[in-house]
XYZ file of C-alpha atoms in Angstrom:
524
model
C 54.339 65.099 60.493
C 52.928 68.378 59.671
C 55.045 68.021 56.023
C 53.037 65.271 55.454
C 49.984 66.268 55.929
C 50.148 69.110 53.523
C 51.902 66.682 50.900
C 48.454 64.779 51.024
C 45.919 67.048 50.735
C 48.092 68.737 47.540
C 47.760 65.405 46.312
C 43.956 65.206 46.756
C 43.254 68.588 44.917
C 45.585 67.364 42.497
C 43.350 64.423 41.758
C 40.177 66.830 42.285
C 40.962 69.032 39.588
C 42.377 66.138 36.956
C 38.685 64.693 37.441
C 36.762 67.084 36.724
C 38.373 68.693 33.801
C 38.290 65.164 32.252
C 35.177 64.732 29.257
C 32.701 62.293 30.173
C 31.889 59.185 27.356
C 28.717 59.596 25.745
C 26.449 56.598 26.486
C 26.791 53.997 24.257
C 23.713 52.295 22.126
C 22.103 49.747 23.148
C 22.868 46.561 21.523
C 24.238 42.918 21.812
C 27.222 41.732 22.093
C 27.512 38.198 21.312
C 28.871 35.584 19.503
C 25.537 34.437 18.413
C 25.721 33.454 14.717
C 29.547 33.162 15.092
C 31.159 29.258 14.967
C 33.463 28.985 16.768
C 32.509 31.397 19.503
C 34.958 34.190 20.367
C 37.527 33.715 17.547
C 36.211 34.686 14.637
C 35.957 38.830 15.264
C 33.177 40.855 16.131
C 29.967 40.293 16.235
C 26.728 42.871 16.632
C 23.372 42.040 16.565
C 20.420 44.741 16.533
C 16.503 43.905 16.506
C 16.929 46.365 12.754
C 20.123 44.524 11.911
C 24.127 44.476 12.732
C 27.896 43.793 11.803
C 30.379 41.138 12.126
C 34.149 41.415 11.415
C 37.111 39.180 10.384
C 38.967 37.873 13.102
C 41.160 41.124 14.568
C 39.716 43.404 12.474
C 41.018 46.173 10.843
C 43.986 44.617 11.749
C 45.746 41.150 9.600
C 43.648 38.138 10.743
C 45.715 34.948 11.828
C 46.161 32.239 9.879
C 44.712 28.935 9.854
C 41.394 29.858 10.870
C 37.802 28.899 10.036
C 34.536 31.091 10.412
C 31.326 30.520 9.742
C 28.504 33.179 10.513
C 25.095 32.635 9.869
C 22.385 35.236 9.760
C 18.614 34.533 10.438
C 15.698 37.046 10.017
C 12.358 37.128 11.307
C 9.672 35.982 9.242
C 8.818 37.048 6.111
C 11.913 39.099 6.140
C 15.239 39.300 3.718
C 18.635 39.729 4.380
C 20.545 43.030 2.970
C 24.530 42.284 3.165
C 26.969 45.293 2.641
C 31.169 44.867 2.977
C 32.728 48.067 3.984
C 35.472 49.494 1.591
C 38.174 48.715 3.875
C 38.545 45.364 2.388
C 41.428 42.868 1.490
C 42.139 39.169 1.677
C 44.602 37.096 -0.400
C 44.132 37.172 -3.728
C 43.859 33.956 -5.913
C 42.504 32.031 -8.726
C 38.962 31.282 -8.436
C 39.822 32.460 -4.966
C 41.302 28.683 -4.131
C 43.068 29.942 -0.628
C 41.687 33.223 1.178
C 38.265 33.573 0.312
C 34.657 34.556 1.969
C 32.099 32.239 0.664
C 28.269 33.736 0.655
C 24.659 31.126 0.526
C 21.673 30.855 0.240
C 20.255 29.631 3.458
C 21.129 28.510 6.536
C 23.374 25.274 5.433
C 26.438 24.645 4.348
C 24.899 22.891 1.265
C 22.443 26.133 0.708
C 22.764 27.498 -2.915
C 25.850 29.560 -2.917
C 25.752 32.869 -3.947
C 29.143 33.644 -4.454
C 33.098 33.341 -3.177
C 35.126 36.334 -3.046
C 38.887 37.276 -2.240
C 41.258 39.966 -3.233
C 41.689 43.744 -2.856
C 37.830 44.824 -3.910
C 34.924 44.440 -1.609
C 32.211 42.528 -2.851
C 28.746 44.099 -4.209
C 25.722 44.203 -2.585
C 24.276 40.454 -1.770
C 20.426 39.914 -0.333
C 19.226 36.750 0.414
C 16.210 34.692 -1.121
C 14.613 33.874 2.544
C 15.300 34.399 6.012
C 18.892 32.834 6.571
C 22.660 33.784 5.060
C 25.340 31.587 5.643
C 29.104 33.279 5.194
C 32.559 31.303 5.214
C 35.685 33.007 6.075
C 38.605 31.016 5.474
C 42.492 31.556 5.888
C 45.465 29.191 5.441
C 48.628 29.774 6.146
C 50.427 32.152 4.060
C 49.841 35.426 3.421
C 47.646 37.256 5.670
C 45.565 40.472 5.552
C 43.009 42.947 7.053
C 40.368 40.836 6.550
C 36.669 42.623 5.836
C 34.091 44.326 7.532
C 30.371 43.688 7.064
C 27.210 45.408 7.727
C 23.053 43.260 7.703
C 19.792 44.410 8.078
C 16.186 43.131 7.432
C 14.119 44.150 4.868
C 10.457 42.874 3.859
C 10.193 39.548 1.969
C 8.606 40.526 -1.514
C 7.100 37.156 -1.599
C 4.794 38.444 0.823
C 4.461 41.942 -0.287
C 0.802 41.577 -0.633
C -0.077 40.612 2.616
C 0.780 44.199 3.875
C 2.393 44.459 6.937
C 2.210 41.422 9.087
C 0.799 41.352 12.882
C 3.259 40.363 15.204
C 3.428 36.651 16.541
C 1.942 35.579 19.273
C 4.163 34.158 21.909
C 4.584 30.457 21.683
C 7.115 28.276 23.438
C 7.224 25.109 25.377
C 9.317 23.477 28.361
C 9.610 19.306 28.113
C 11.536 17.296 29.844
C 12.163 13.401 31.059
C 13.184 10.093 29.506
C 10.591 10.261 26.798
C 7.832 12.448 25.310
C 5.754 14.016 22.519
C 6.466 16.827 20.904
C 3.107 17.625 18.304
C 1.967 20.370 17.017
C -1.654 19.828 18.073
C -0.241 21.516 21.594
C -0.641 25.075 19.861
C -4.762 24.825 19.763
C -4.692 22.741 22.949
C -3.364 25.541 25.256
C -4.505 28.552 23.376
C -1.347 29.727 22.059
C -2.550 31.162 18.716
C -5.450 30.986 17.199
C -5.823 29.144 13.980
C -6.521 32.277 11.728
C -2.929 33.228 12.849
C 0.598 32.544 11.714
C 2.636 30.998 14.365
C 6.536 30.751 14.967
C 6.745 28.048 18.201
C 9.876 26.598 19.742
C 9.268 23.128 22.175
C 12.220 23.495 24.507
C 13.480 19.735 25.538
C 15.935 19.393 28.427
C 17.892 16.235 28.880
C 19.798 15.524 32.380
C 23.034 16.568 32.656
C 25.451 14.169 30.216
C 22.530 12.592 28.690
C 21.389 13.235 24.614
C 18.467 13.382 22.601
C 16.743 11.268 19.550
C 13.813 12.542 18.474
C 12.056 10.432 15.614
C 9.093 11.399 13.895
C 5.735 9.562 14.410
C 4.129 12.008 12.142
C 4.965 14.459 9.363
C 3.486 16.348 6.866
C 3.517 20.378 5.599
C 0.403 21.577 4.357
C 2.667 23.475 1.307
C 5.102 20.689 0.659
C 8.535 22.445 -0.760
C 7.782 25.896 0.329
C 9.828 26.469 3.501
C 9.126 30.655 3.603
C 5.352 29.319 4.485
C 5.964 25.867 6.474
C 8.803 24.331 7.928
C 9.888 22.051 10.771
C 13.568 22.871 12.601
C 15.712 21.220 14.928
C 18.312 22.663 16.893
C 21.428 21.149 18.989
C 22.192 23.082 21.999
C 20.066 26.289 21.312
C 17.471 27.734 19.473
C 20.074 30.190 17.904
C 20.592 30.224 14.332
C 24.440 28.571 14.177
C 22.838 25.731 16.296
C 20.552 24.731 13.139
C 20.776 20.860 12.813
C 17.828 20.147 10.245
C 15.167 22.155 8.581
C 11.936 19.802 6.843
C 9.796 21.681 4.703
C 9.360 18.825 1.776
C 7.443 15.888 2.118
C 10.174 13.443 4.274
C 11.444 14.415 7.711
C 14.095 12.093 9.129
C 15.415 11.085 12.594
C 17.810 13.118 14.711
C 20.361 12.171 16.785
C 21.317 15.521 18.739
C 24.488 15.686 20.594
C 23.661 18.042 23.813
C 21.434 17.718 26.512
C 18.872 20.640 24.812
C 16.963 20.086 22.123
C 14.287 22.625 20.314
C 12.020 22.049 17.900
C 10.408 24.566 16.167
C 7.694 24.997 13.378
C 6.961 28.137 11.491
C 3.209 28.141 9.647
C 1.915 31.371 8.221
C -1.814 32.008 7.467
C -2.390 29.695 4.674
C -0.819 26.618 6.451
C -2.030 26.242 9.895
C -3.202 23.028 8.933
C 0.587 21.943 9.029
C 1.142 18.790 11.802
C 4.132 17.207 12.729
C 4.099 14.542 15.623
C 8.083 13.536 17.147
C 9.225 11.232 19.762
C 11.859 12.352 22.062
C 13.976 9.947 23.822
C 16.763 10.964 26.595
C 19.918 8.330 26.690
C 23.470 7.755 27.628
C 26.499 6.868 25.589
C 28.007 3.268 26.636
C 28.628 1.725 29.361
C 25.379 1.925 30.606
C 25.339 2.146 34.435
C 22.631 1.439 37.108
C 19.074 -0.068 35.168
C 19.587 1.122 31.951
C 18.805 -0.894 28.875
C 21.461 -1.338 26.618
C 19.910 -0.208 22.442
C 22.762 -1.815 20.285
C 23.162 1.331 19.206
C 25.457 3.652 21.242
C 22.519 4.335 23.628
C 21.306 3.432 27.135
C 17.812 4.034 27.751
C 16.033 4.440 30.982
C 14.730 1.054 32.123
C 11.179 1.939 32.163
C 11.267 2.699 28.638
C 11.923 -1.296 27.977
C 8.402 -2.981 26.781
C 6.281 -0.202 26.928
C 4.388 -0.757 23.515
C 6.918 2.426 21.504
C 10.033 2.083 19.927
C 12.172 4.002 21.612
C 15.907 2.771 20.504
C 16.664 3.695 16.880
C 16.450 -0.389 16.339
C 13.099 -1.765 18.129
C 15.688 -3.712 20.540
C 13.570 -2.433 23.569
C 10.220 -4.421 22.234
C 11.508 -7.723 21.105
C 11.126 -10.449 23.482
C 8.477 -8.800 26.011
C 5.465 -11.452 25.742
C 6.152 -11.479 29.877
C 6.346 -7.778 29.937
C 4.452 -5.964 27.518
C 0.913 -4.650 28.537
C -1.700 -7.361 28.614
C -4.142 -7.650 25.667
C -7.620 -8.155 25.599
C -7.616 -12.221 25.555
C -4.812 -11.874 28.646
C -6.836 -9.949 30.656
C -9.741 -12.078 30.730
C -10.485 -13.867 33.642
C -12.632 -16.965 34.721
C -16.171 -15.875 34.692
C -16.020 -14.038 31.712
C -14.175 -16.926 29.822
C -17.044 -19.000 31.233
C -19.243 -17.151 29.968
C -17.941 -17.129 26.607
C -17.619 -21.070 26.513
C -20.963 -21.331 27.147
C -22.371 -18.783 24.517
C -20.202 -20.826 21.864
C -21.528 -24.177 22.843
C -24.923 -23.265 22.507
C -24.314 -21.671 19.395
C -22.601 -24.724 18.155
C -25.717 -27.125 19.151
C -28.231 -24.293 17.208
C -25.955 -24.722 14.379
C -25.652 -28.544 14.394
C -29.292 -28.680 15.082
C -30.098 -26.124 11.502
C -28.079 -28.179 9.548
C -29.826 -31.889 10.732
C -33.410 -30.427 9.859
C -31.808 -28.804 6.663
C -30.760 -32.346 5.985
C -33.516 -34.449 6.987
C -36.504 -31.992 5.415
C -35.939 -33.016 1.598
C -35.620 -36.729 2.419
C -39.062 -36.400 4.501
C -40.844 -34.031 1.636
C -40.000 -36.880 -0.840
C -41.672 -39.898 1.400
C -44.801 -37.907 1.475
C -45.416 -37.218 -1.813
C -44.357 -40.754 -2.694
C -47.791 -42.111 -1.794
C -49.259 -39.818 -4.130
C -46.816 -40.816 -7.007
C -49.138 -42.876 -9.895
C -46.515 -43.953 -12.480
C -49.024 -43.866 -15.041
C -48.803 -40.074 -15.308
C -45.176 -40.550 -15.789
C -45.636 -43.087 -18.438
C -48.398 -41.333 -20.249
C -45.967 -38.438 -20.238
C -43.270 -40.046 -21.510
C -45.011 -42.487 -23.786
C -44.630 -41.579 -27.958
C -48.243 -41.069 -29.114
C -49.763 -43.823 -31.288
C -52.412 -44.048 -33.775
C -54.913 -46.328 -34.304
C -56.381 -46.479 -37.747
C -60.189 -47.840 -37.938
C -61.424 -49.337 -40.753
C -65.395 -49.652 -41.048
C -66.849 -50.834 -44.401
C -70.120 -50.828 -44.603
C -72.046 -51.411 -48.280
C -74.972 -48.806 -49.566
C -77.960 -50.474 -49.805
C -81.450 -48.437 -50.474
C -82.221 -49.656 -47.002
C -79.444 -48.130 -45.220
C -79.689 -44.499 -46.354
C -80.659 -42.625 -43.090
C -77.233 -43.809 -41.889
C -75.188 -42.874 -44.300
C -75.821 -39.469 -42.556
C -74.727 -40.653 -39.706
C -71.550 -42.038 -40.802
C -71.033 -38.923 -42.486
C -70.516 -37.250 -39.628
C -68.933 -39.999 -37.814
C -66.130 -39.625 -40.952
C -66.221 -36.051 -40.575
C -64.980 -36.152 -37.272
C -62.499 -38.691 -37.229
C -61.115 -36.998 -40.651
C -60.926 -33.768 -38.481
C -59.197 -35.652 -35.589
C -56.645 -36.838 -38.080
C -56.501 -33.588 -39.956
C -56.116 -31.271 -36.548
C -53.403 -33.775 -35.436
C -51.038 -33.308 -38.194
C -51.763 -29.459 -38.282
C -50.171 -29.775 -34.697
C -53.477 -28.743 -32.615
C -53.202 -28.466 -28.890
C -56.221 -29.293 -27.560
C -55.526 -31.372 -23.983
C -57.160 -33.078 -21.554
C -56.606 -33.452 -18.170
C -55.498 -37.064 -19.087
C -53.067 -36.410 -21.561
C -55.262 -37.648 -24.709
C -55.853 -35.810 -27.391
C -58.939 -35.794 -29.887
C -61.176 -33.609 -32.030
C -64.299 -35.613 -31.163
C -65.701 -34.266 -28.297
C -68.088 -35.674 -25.962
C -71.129 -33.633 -26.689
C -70.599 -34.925 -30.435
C -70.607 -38.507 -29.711
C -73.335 -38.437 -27.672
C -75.783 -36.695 -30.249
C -74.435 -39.140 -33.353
C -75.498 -42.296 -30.406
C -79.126 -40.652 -29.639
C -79.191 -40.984 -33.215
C -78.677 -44.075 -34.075
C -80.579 -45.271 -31.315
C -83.509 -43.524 -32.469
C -83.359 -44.569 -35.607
C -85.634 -47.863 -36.769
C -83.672 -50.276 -37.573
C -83.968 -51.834 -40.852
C -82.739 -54.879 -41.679
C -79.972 -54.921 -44.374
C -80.153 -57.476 -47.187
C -76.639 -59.555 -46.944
C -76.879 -59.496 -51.053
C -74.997 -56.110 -51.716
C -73.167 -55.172 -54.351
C -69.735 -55.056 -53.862
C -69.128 -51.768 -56.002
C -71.432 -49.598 -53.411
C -68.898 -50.493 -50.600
C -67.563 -47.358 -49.057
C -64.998 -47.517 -46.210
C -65.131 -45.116 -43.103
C -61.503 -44.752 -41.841
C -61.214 -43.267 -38.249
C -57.586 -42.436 -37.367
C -57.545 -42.163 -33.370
C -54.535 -40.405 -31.776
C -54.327 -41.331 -28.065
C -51.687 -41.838 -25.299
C -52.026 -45.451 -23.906
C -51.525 -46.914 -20.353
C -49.922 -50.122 -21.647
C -47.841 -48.151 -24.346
C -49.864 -50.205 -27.196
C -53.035 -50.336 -28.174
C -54.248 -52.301 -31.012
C -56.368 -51.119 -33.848
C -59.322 -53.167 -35.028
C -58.967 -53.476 -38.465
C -61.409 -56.729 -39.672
C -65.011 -55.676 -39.012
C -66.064 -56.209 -42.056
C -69.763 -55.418 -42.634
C -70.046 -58.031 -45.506
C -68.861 -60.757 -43.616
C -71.837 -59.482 -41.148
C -74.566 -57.534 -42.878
C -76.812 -57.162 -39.691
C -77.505 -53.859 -38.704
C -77.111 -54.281 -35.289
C -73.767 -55.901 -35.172
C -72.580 -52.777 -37.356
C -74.087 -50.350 -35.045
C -72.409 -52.079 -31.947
C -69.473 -51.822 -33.689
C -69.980 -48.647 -34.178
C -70.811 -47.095 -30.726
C -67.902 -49.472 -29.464
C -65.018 -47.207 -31.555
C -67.269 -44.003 -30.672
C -66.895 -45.104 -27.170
C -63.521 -45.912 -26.986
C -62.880 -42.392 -28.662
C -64.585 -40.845 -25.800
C -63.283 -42.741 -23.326
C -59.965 -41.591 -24.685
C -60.752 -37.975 -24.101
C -61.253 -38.715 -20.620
């Protein structure tokens, strides 16, 4: 017993001594371990991320990598930032012609489609590559024959000198959101809503969406458009599947189209970069949770590979990727404005129509019945006479009045001097187109001041007796041409006084005020 007591505590010093002669391991940097950036996770090497950079590795590294394998690492810097990509010298993979069969495979961006910067294989490590933006993609790829060590490779960040002007940029302010349930809206408008940046700032935002366990996403976009269409280092919309890590990219928008997304896990993140100059970037995306087929419980079958929550069915937004879930929902839908109408305010309206019906019937009776009763009035007044004189040719009457020259009979030659003077003027003003009127319509040259004088004239005159023995040479003959508008369209023209046939004075000077007066009367 007492042997074995000593045996022990020989054995204890023993282990004493060993420990504390033994260096201690100097504590190790801080960084992350993870296979973020690495598809597929935890077979394709090493991989080191730092906030100033980091390293990834082939798989088993320096050691030969195994064949058939298939790595893809993706690198993503902040904003405004570039990518610097060194391979360390240790460095071989399978040679071959245009490197057809062991090769690493460098682009542009963060896609598989990116522009590629170059493919490289064999014993020399490749030169210096930087990227154009914020994202490398790399492509390792082995097949089965001939293995090596693989490669080594070594990132950091640098400044972006497309913004080398802008000095160095502020940081960003802190901008995330948490969403959830069968449906929502994801819009950038939320960023000046709840204060997360102001709109002097550049923002980098993620909208977290979280689906129930073993249900999907589809997001489709309501509204799209980038303030500086095709420039993705200033604007962009991204989606990811799963995570907002880099190898979890789905889609990046930064042109002038975004299209739907169908993601395939239960988280979904949207995010939307906008610098300075393009805060005035908007994007506006429907998210919709579903199950794959057979749909269980209430869900509403999409014909397309989803099953929606019930409540989603006939709520006014297509919510399938085929508007299945708002055909057919006259019974369901929400009621419009003539459906929700009820009896007093239908009432109402009947009434307001009818009596703007009767106003209306009423307008267009007196519109009717007002020319009709305008026209019986002024029929009373009608005298067709004024229509006929109107519409009557003129006529002219040509007077004839011979009277002889006799010694006795020379104070009226003056007389019918004048009287000839006048009707030659009434004929002569007529064919020089004078347009003299009277309220009657008649026309004349003879006015009624003139006739009357030439009648006090002859009236005071004595009258003489005229011998019936003249000579016929002294005859003279007074025409009078008289241009009137007749009643009965015809008047007729006295053309047979002859003064020979009737040498009295008087009979010549009744025939004489008779034509004056009718001339008068015709200028009345």
């Amino acid at each position: 017993m007492v042997r074995c007591i000593g045996i022990f505590f020989v054995v204890v010093s023993a282990v004493k001594l060993a420990s504390a002669g033994a260096p201690t391991e100097p504590p190790k940097k801080s960084i992350v371990n993870n296979n973020s950036g690495v598809t597929p996770s935890g077979q394709c090497g090493a991989w080191v991320k730092e906030p100033d950079g980091g390293f990834f590795t082939s798989p088993n590294y320096p050691e030969k990598y195994p064949a058939e394998r298939e790595c893809i690492y993706i690198i993503e810097a902040a904003p405004r930032q570039c990518i610097d990509l060194f391979f360390d010298e240790k460095y071989s993979i399978e040679p071959s012609w245009e490197c057809k069969f062991d090769h690493i495979e460098v682009r542009d961006g963060p896609f598989s489609f990116s522009p590629i910067i170059g493919r490289y294989c064999g014993q020399e490590n490749p030169a210096y590559v930087r990227s154009s933006g914020r994202y490398l993609w790399i492509k390792f790829v082995a097949d089965s024959e001939l293995e090596a060590i693989g490669f080594s490779a070594r990132y950091n960040f640098t400044q972006d000198p497309y913004f080398k002007d802008g000095g160095v940029p502020p940081p960003l302010p802190f901008c995330e959101f948490e969403m959830g349930g069968p449906e929502g809206i994801v819009e950038s408008i939320m960023v000046s809503k709840e204060n997360k940046a102001l709109q002097t700032e550049a923002v980098d935002c993620r909208w977290f969406i979280r689906a129930p366990p073993g249900s999907k996403i589809y997001l489709r976009f309501l509204e799209y458009e980038m303030q500086n269409s095709n420039e993705c280092k200033r604007n962009f919309v991204a989606v990811y599947d799963g995570s907002s890590s880099v190898e979890h990219l789905k889609n990046k928008f930064c042109s002038t189209v975004a299209n739907d997304v169908m993601l395939a896990t239960s988280v979904g993140v949207v995010r939307m970069w906008a610098d300075e100059g393009s805060r005035r970037s908007k994007f506006r995306i429907l998210f919709t949770t579903f199950q794959e087929p057979p749909c269980e419980g209430d869900t509403f079958f999409c014909h397309s590979n989803m099953c929606i929550n019930h409540t989603l069915v006939c709520n006014g937004i297509q919510n399938c990727v085929y508007p299945w879930d708002e055909n057919g929902c006259k019974e369901k839908r929400k009621p419009t404005i003539l459906e929700s109408l009820d009896n007093t305010n239908v009432t109402i309206i009947g009434v307001t129509c009818g009596v703007v019906l009767i106003l209306l019937i009423v307008s267009v009776i007196i519109q009717i019945k007002q020319p009709r009763k305008k026209y019986i009035i002024r029929r009373g007044d009608f005298d067709p006479t004024l229509l006929h004189e109107a519409l009557e040719p003129p006529h002219y009457e040509l007077c004839t009045l011979r009277r002889a020259v006799s010694a006795e009979a020379c104070d009226m030659q003056d007389d019918f001097h004048k009287l000839r003077r006048s009707s030659s003027k009434c004929i002569h003003g007529h064919h020089c187109g004078s347009q003299v009127s009277s309220t009657r319509g008649s026309r004349s040259d003879l006015s009624l001041r003139d006739a009357a004088a030439i009648l006090s004239e002859m009236q005071s005159a004595p009258q003489t007796p005229v011998s019936h023995h003249t000579t016929p040479i002294g005859r003279r003959n007074i025409l009078v041409m008289k241009h009137s508008y007749s009643q009965d369209a015809a008047e007729e023209c006295d053309m047979d006084d002859d003064l020979d046939d009737d040498p009295v004075m008087n009979h010549g000077r009744v025939r004489m005020e008779r034509t004056v007066h009718r001339s008068v009367s015709n200028d009345f």
